[in-house]
Amino acid sequence: MTDQQGYTPKALPGNTSHAISDVIAAAQILEDIYCAEIDALKKPDTGAFIDLQSSKIEAAQNYYSIMTQMLERKNELKNANPAMKKRLKEMHTRFSNTTEENLEVIKRMKRYTARLGDTLRNAAIKASERNSAFSYGENGKRPETSPRKVISSGLCETV
């Protein structure tokens, strides 16, 4: 079964211990990408961040597919090897912490980008206002290229 992006999910092995190993491996791959993404955002290295996105999407699809399959087989986990269950729990804890850190770094970068956008927008508005201000030339006349029209606002009180 292939999704809209052409991704074909991998089927988990029938052996519960092997299935748990596949879950751990998929989580580790995605966690490694998240760590690289965190490093790229902290540097900041936009190129590295962008380069990670396609592999992150593929790893996330794989992780989601494998986790969905494992959750469908959750009853098997009761009888799984205790050492494997411990490794799975440790991986889950580490992966959850990395995911939270990744989201925080992305939120921070989003705030910085918004602030930078606001600063640039405000600077452009101020520059535009300065360039559009009414001024007189060297000879005391209004330049012919002025974008503004002179509007009289005086009152005539002659009756």
PDB file of N, CA, C and O in Angstrom, residues 151-157:
ATOM      1  N   ILE A 151      -2.309  69.720  -1.302  1.00  0.00           N
ATOM      2  CA  ILE A 151      -3.731  69.870  -1.020  1.00  0.00           C
ATOM      3  C   ILE A 151      -3.883  71.050  -0.080  1.00  0.00           C
ATOM      4  O   ILE A 151      -3.245  71.098   0.971  1.00  0.00           O
ATOM      5  N   SER A 152      -4.706  71.990  -0.459  1.00  0.00           N
ATOM      6  CA  SER A 152      -4.949  73.158   0.384  1.00  0.00           C
ATOM      7  C   SER A 152      -5.945  72.785   1.467  1.00  0.00           C
ATOM      8  O   SER A 152      -6.965  72.152   1.217  1.00  0.00           O
ATOM      9  N   SER A 153      -5.643  73.230   2.658  1.00  0.00           N
ATOM     10  CA  SER A 153      -6.566  72.952   3.742  1.00  0.00           C
ATOM     11  C   SER A 153      -6.981  74.235   4.448  1.00  0.00           C
ATOM     12  O   SER A 153      -7.431  74.208   5.569  1.00  0.00           O
ATOM     13  N   GLY A 154      -6.820  75.378   3.762  1.00  0.00           N
ATOM     14  CA  GLY A 154      -7.196  76.655   4.362  1.00  0.00           C
ATOM     15  C   GLY A 154      -8.675  76.928   4.245  1.00  0.00           C
ATOM     16  O   GLY A 154      -9.380  76.344   3.424  1.00  0.00           O
ATOM     17  N   LEU A 155      -9.164  77.863   5.067  1.00  0.00           N
ATOM     18  CA  LEU A 155     -10.567  78.265   5.043  1.00  0.00           C
ATOM     19  C   LEU A 155     -10.681  79.668   4.429  1.00  0.00           C
ATOM     20  O   LEU A 155      -9.856  80.520   4.662  1.00  0.00           O
ATOM     21  N   CYS A 156     -11.686  79.862   3.697  1.00  0.00           N
ATOM     22  CA  CYS A 156     -11.945  81.188   3.160  1.00  0.00           C
ATOM     23  C   CYS A 156     -13.128  81.755   3.934  1.00  0.00           C
ATOM     24  O   CYS A 156     -14.216  81.202   3.919  1.00  0.00           O
ATOM     25  N   GLU A 157     -12.886  82.895   4.654  1.00  0.00           N
ATOM     26  CA  GLU A 157     -13.944  83.466   5.487  1.00  0.00           C
ATOM     27  C   GLU A 157     -14.499  84.760   4.901  1.00  0.00           C
ATOM     28  O   GLU A 157     -14.956  85.620   5.612  1.00  0.00           O
TER      29      GLU A 157
END
